[in-house]
Structures are given as structure tokens and as C-alpha cells.
GROMACS .gro file of C-alpha atoms in nm:
model
  283
    1MET     CA    1  -0.071  -6.735   4.646
    2LYS     CA    2  -0.445  -6.725   4.709
    3THR     CA    3  -0.644  -6.524   4.454
    4GLN     CA    4  -0.925  -6.307   4.587
    5ASP     CA    5  -1.223  -6.130   4.430
    6LEU     CA    6  -1.122  -5.770   4.356
    7LEU     CA    7  -1.467  -5.615   4.388
    8LYS     CA    8  -1.535  -5.789   4.721
    9ARG     CA    9  -1.186  -5.746   4.868
   10MET     CA   10  -1.158  -5.367   4.827
   11ASP     CA   11  -1.361  -5.135   5.051
   12TRP     CA   12  -1.474  -4.900   4.773
   13ASP     CA   13  -1.660  -4.671   5.015
   14ASP     CA   14  -1.322  -4.591   5.170
   15PHE     CA   15  -1.204  -4.414   4.852
   16GLU     CA   16  -1.309  -4.083   4.710
   17ARG     CA   17  -1.176  -4.167   4.365
   18VAL     CA   18  -0.994  -4.435   4.165
   19VAL     CA   19  -0.704  -4.304   3.955
   20ILE     CA   20  -0.567  -4.529   3.679
   21LEU     CA   21  -0.229  -4.442   3.528
   22SER     CA   22  -0.215  -4.514   3.155
   23PRO     CA   23   0.132  -4.478   2.998
   24HIS     CA   24  -0.025  -4.445   2.651
   25LEU     CA   25  -0.368  -4.365   2.514
   26ASP     CA   26  -0.499  -4.723   2.523
   27ASP     CA   27  -0.325  -4.892   2.815
   28ALA     CA   28  -0.599  -4.836   3.072
   29ALA     CA   29  -0.860  -4.987   2.840
   30LEU     CA   30  -0.632  -5.275   2.739
   31SER     CA   31  -0.540  -5.373   3.093
   32CYS     CA   32  -0.836  -5.247   3.298
   33GLY     CA   33  -1.128  -5.257   3.056
   34ALA     CA   34  -1.335  -5.486   3.279
   35LEU     CA   35  -1.256  -5.270   3.581
   36LEU     CA   36  -1.366  -4.954   3.400
   37HIS     CA   37  -1.699  -5.122   3.325
   38ALA     CA   38  -1.734  -5.247   3.683
   39LEU     CA   39  -1.663  -4.910   3.844
   40ARG     CA   40  -1.874  -4.689   3.617
   41ASP     CA   41  -2.171  -4.693   3.859
   42ARG     CA   42  -1.971  -4.759   4.177
   43ILE     CA   43  -1.712  -4.481   4.220
   44SER     CA   44  -1.563  -4.183   4.040
   45THR     CA   45  -1.279  -4.300   3.814
   46LEU     CA   46  -1.009  -4.088   3.654
   47VAL     CA   47  -0.781  -4.223   3.379
   48VAL     CA   48  -0.456  -4.027   3.345
   49SER     CA   49  -0.297  -4.087   3.004
   50ILE     CA   50   0.066  -3.978   3.024
   51SER     CA   51   0.213  -3.985   2.673
   52SER     CA   52  -0.051  -3.789   2.484
   53ALA     CA   53   0.142  -3.504   2.325
   54THR     CA   54   0.167  -3.417   1.959
   55SER     CA   55   0.545  -3.422   1.924
   56ARG     CA   56   0.716  -3.138   1.742
   57ARG     CA   57   1.073  -3.031   1.682
   58LEU     CA   58   1.245  -2.730   1.532
   59GLY     CA   59   1.297  -2.741   1.156
   60SER     CA   60   1.607  -2.601   0.987
   61ASP     CA   61   1.418  -2.276   0.930
   62GLY     CA   62   1.336  -2.244   1.299
   63SER     CA   63   0.970  -2.344   1.260
   64ARG     CA   64   0.801  -2.604   1.479
   65LYS     CA   65   0.712  -2.912   1.277
   66ILE     CA   66   0.516  -3.221   1.377
   67GLU     CA   67   0.748  -3.514   1.429
   68ARG     CA   68   0.644  -3.852   1.290
   69ARG     CA   69   0.810  -4.190   1.315
   70GLN     CA   70   0.733  -4.460   1.062
   71GLY     CA   71   0.450  -4.694   1.159
   72HIS     CA   72   0.308  -4.470   1.431
   73VAL     CA   73  -0.032  -4.299   1.426
   74SER     CA   74  -0.069  -3.929   1.503
   75ALA     CA   75  -0.135  -3.833   1.865
   76ARG     CA   76  -0.443  -3.639   1.756
   77THR     CA   77  -0.603  -3.953   1.616
   78ARG     CA   78  -0.518  -4.148   1.929
   79ARG     CA   79  -0.659  -3.879   2.159
   80THR     CA   80  -0.985  -3.882   1.962
   81GLU     CA   81  -1.007  -4.260   2.000
   82ASP     CA   82  -0.942  -4.242   2.373
   83ILE     CA   83  -1.204  -3.973   2.430
   84ALA     CA   84  -1.469  -4.195   2.269
   85ALA     CA   85  -1.355  -4.498   2.470
   86MET     CA   86  -1.357  -4.318   2.805
   87ARG     CA   87  -1.697  -4.164   2.739
   88SER     CA   88  -1.836  -4.511   2.664
   89VAL     CA   89  -1.757  -4.621   3.022
   90ASN     CA   90  -1.837  -4.283   3.186
   91ALA     CA   91  -1.478  -4.242   3.308
   92ASP     CA   92  -1.318  -3.905   3.370
   93PHE     CA   93  -0.993  -3.863   3.182
   94VAL     CA   94  -0.700  -3.629   3.136
   95HIS     CA   95  -0.440  -3.629   2.858
   96LEU     CA   96  -0.099  -3.515   2.981
   97SER     CA   97   0.131  -3.352   2.729
   98PHE     CA   98   0.434  -3.575   2.779
   99ALA     CA   99   0.599  -3.723   2.471
  100ASP     CA  100   0.586  -4.094   2.397
  101GLY     CA  101   0.919  -4.266   2.460
  102ILE     CA  102   0.984  -4.294   2.085
  103TYR     CA  103   0.982  -3.912   2.063
  104ARG     CA  104   1.162  -3.811   2.382
  105ARG     CA  105   1.491  -3.632   2.333
  106SER     CA  106   1.785  -3.587   2.563
  107PRO     CA  107   1.781  -3.242   2.727
  108LEU     CA  108   2.161  -3.244   2.691
  109THR     CA  109   2.212  -3.352   2.328
  110ASN     CA  110   1.860  -3.308   2.177
  111LYS     CA  111   1.901  -3.655   2.025
  112LEU     CA  112   1.634  -3.924   2.053
  113ILE     CA  113   1.687  -4.119   2.374
  114TYR     CA  114   1.541  -4.439   2.228
  115ARG     CA  115   1.640  -4.423   1.864
  116ARG     CA  116   1.553  -4.774   1.747
  117ALA     CA  117   1.229  -4.965   1.799
  118ARG     CA  118   1.389  -5.233   2.014
  119GLU     CA  119   1.530  -4.968   2.246
  120ARG     CA  120   1.183  -4.910   2.389
  121TRP     CA  121   1.213  -5.234   2.584
  122VAL     CA  122   1.497  -5.130   2.815
  123THR     CA  123   1.559  -4.987   3.159
  124PRO     CA  124   1.493  -4.611   3.159
  125ARG     CA  125   1.806  -4.425   3.059
  126ILE     CA  126   1.985  -4.147   3.239
  127ASP     CA  127   1.871  -3.897   2.972
  128ASP     CA  128   1.514  -3.963   3.088
  129MET     CA  129   1.578  -3.851   3.446
  130ALA     CA  130   1.432  -3.504   3.391
  131HIS     CA  131   1.119  -3.655   3.234
  132ILE     CA  132   1.075  -3.892   3.529
  133GLU     CA  133   1.109  -3.615   3.784
  134GLU     CA  134   0.869  -3.385   3.598
  135LEU     CA  135   0.614  -3.666   3.567
  136TYR     CA  136   0.634  -3.730   3.941
  137LEU     CA  137   0.573  -3.363   4.019
  138VAL     CA  138   0.279  -3.337   3.777
  139LEU     CA  139   0.113  -3.654   3.906
  140ARG     CA  140   0.167  -3.553   4.267
  141ARG     CA  141  -0.017  -3.227   4.200
  142LEU     CA  142  -0.289  -3.392   3.989
  143CYS     CA  143  -0.364  -3.706   4.191
  144LEU     CA  144  -0.288  -3.639   4.555
  145ASP     CA  145  -0.438  -3.423   4.830
  146LEU     CA  146  -0.788  -3.474   4.688
  147GLY     CA  147  -0.903  -3.715   4.955
  148ARG     CA  148  -0.827  -4.084   4.979
  149ILE     CA  149  -0.764  -4.244   4.639
  150LEU     CA  150  -0.691  -4.587   4.500
  151LEU     CA  151  -0.398  -4.539   4.261
  152ILE     CA  152  -0.376  -4.814   3.998
  153SER     CA  153  -0.050  -4.844   3.807
  154PRO     CA  154   0.102  -5.067   3.541
  155MET     CA  155   0.360  -5.318   3.665
  156GLY     CA  156   0.597  -5.294   3.370
  157ILE     CA  157   0.546  -5.649   3.244
  158GLY     CA  158   0.708  -5.670   2.903
  159HIS     CA  159   0.976  -5.409   2.988
  160HIS     CA  160   0.824  -5.119   2.791
  161VAL     CA  161   1.019  -4.817   2.914
  162ASP     CA  162   0.711  -4.594   2.947
  163HIS     CA  163   0.535  -4.857   3.157
  164GLN     CA  164   0.840  -4.899   3.378
  165ILE     CA  165   0.862  -4.525   3.435
  166ALA     CA  166   0.491  -4.500   3.524
  167ALA     CA  167   0.532  -4.784   3.774
  168GLN     CA  168   0.842  -4.629   3.933
  169VAL     CA  169   0.666  -4.295   3.973
  170ALA     CA  170   0.354  -4.463   4.118
  171VAL     CA  171   0.564  -4.639   4.382
  172ARG     CA  172   0.725  -4.309   4.475
  173LEU     CA  173   0.388  -4.133   4.493
  174ALA     CA  174   0.240  -4.397   4.722
  175ALA     CA  175   0.548  -4.401   4.945
  176THR     CA  176   0.578  -4.027   4.991
  177ALA     CA  177   0.215  -3.920   5.023
  178THR     CA  178  -0.075  -3.990   5.253
  179GLY     CA  179  -0.420  -4.079   5.133
  180ALA     CA  180  -0.317  -4.304   4.843
  181GLU     CA  181  -0.336  -4.682   4.831
  182LEU     CA  182  -0.146  -4.848   4.546
  183LEU     CA  183  -0.264  -5.135   4.329
  184PHE     CA  184  -0.094  -5.272   4.018
  185TYR     CA  185  -0.253  -5.398   3.700
  186GLU     CA  186  -0.097  -5.654   3.469
  187ASP     CA  187   0.021  -5.490   3.147
  188PHE     CA  188  -0.192  -5.630   2.863
  189PRO     CA  189  -0.128  -5.769   2.606
  190TYR     CA  190   0.231  -5.824   2.726
  191VAL     CA  191   0.122  -6.046   3.016
  192ALA     CA  192  -0.083  -6.262   2.778
  193ASP     CA  193   0.194  -6.299   2.519
  194PRO     CA  194   0.559  -6.298   2.637
  195GLN     CA  195   0.671  -6.257   2.276
  196VAL     CA  196   0.525  -5.905   2.270
  197GLY     CA  197   0.773  -5.649   2.395
  198ARG     CA  198   1.133  -5.737   2.456
  199GLY     CA  199   1.065  -6.104   2.392
  200ASP     CA  200   1.163  -6.223   2.739
  201GLN     CA  201   0.962  -6.458   2.952
  202ASP     CA  202   0.820  -6.213   3.205
  203ASP     CA  203   0.562  -6.233   3.481
  204PRO     CA  204   0.411  -6.021   3.760
  205GLN     CA  205   0.657  -6.138   4.025
  206GLN     CA  206   0.954  -6.042   3.810
  207ALA     CA  207   0.799  -5.705   3.727
  208LEU     CA  208   0.738  -5.632   4.096
  209GLY     CA  209   1.090  -5.747   4.174
  210ARG     CA  210   1.229  -5.484   3.935
  211LEU     CA  211   1.039  -5.229   4.145
  212HIS     CA  212   1.193  -5.375   4.463
  213LEU     CA  213   0.851  -5.497   4.575
  214THR     CA  214   0.717  -5.829   4.699
  215ALA     CA  215   0.367  -5.945   4.604
  216VAL     CA  216   0.129  -5.991   4.897
  217ARG     CA  217  -0.205  -6.043   4.723
  218ARG     CA  218  -0.347  -6.121   4.378
  219LEU     CA  219  -0.696  -5.998   4.300
  220ALA     CA  220  -0.913  -6.123   4.014
  221LEU     CA  221  -1.189  -5.957   3.813
  222PRO     CA  222  -1.396  -6.157   3.561
  223VAL     CA  223  -1.401  -6.012   3.209
  224ASP     CA  224  -1.704  -5.979   2.985
  225VAL     CA  225  -1.512  -6.049   2.664
  226ASP     CA  226  -1.765  -5.886   2.431
  227ALA     CA  227  -1.785  -5.571   2.645
  228LYS     CA  228  -1.407  -5.537   2.662
  229MET     CA  229  -1.377  -5.591   2.287
  230ALA     CA  230  -1.636  -5.319   2.228
  231LEU     CA  231  -1.428  -5.082   2.441
  232LEU     CA  232  -1.104  -5.169   2.261
  233ARG     CA  233  -1.259  -5.125   1.916
  234HIS     CA  234  -1.260  -4.751   1.986
  235TYR     CA  235  -0.882  -4.773   1.938
  236ALA     CA  236  -0.912  -4.868   1.572
  237SER     CA  237  -0.561  -4.747   1.490
  238GLN     CA  238  -0.410  -4.994   1.737
  239VAL     CA  239  -0.616  -5.315   1.701
  240SER     CA  240  -0.436  -5.446   1.394
  241ALA     CA  241  -0.089  -5.387   1.537
  242LEU     CA  242  -0.176  -5.543   1.872
  243PHE     CA  243  -0.403  -5.831   1.774
  244GLY     CA  244  -0.416  -5.866   1.396
  245ASP     CA  245  -0.795  -5.874   1.385
  246ASP     CA  246  -1.109  -5.926   1.595
  247ASP     CA  247  -1.046  -6.298   1.630
  248GLY     CA  248  -0.695  -6.231   1.752
  249MET     CA  249  -0.827  -5.981   2.007
  250ARG     CA  250  -1.093  -6.222   2.132
  251GLY     CA  251  -0.842  -6.503   2.165
  252ARG     CA  252  -0.594  -6.290   2.361
  253ILE     CA  253  -0.859  -6.157   2.601
  254ALA     CA  254  -1.039  -6.487   2.650
  255GLY     CA  255  -0.714  -6.679   2.691
  256HIS     CA  256  -0.599  -6.491   3.003
  257GLN     CA  257  -0.801  -6.691   3.254
  258TYR     CA  258  -0.876  -6.781   3.613
  259ARG     CA  259  -1.096  -7.082   3.684
  260SER     CA  260  -1.171  -7.121   3.312
  261ALA     CA  261  -1.302  -6.764   3.275
  262ALA     CA  262  -1.143  -6.459   3.112
  263THR     CA  263  -0.993  -6.250   3.391
  264GLU     CA  264  -0.804  -5.930   3.469
  265PHE     CA  265  -0.558  -5.955   3.757
  266TYR     CA  266  -0.448  -5.687   4.002
  267TRP     CA  267  -0.170  -5.705   4.261
  268GLN     CA  268  -0.093  -5.556   4.598
  269ALA     CA  269   0.271  -5.542   4.702
  270LEU     CA  270   0.502  -5.421   4.977
  271PRO     CA  271   0.860  -5.294   4.964
  272ALA     CA  272   1.118  -5.571   4.964
  273ASN     CA  273   1.363  -5.320   5.115
  274PRO     CA  274   1.321  -4.983   5.287
  275TYR     CA  275   1.217  -4.723   5.033
  276THR     CA  276   1.452  -4.445   4.924
  277PRO     CA  277   1.314  -4.185   4.681
  278GLN     CA  278   1.642  -4.163   4.492
  279GLY     CA  279   1.644  -4.538   4.433
  280GLU     CA  280   1.338  -4.529   4.213
  281LEU     CA  281   1.508  -4.287   3.976
  282THR     CA  282   1.825  -4.487   3.931
  283CYS     CA  283   1.868  -4.576   3.565
   0.00000   0.00000   0.00000
């Protein structure tokens, strides 16, 4: 498949706004850091971070207590990091109050839907249906009917359940609304290291296939490695877990290449089969 220049291929004057869906409070920067830099003086850009809530549950005394899972940083800290990062690239942003997958509970049993760490890398479960539907309704109200937009979504590379849900909802939004063109970004760092996530060998074509889509175009954007690293350093709580250290971050970013240069890739796709809204919510 021929790879084209993203900035030259898209008619940016045709869009009123670019909307980037970020499943968590660092995904847009991780996967689209170069794009955020490139668009800062070109077009209005809105980053919608989905799982931004401070999770609480009822204690035995009936009080609401903050819920923490071992090894995870507080949502407040992560929101503060994201605010600084988005301001550094002059991007508009909104933090939605949905719970991260590790904190979501079944509306039927009130038990964690994804109880163990490895359960995050699975197909969305039936207990998440209400969350998926609510997310669709919120994003439809937030993103659509504001003029023509370019909606940029994760693909779900690496099988993270929150990324898969964001991608499913984005497909549904683009298929059921006018004025929105859909573009997918490659989920980083999963696309650069197949051992991150579920551990499967995964790629963009497989991720699009899980969405019942067929790739029609790959678009490339060169990455200024130092600029992207500066953006990602705002997420200090995540760098160690994702990359180990600065050298690990540089190696991962610089190693994802096109024509010997660090690159971010974006994909356009079409339905492989006629779209049915119910199909995207099948778990």
C-alpha cells in the first residue's frame, strides 16, 4: 500500500476542527504527539480524554471512598499532567468522567468487570455494554453538529479494551452522523512493541479487521523526536512504566520509522461489510 504525506493529503481548510479521541490521559500525546505539534498553528484541535474520572465506591459505612488499584497513579495526578501537556501544544482538551477499565464495575453485580491486569487485553465484555452506549451518546453530543470535523481515533492495536471501545464508538459516530470524517492513529507504544499489551503479534490491518474495516490509505507524518519526548515528559507518572527511562523512550519513538525517519502513521478505512449499529456493540 502506498504511503502518502498526511499534511499534504488532507484538505485542512475543509475542516472546522480536529477531534482526537484519547482513551486515557496520555494516549493522544503518545500516538499523535507529532500531529499535535503540526496542527497547533494550522487548525483548532480538541483532545477528548475518555477515562479521566477519580474512581470511588461506597464503603461499608455508606461513605464514598476513592478507589485505588496497586501500581496505578491517581486520576488527579494524571489530569494535572495532561493539562500541562495540552497547554504546551496549544490544544483544547476535555476530560470526560468515565472510569478507566480497571475500575469499571458491572451495573448488574457491582463487581469489577476486568478484575485482573491481564483482563484489560480482551474483547469488551457484555457488562460494559452500558458504558459503551453512554460513551457513544456523550461523544455524539460533544463532537458532532459543530461543523465539519476530522475525527481521529485509536485503532485498538495491542487489544487494550479501552482502546477497542473508543475505536468501536468512533466507527459508529462516523457511520451515523454527517459532517465527520474518520481517521485512525496507530496505538503507541503497542504498535512499536508487540510484547506490550496482550503479547500477541498485532498490526494495523488486524486491528482494522476487528472493526470490520478494510484499509484504503496509510498516511505518514515525520516526528521530531526531541519535541515529542518533551511533550511526553509531562506525563512523568507514566514514562517509567511505558519506557523505563529517557533512553528507552527515545529508542521506541525513533525506532518506528518510514524511509529511515521517525514517523507517526494514520489510516483511512472503509467498511468491509455493510454497517449495522448493533454490530459494533457486540461483545
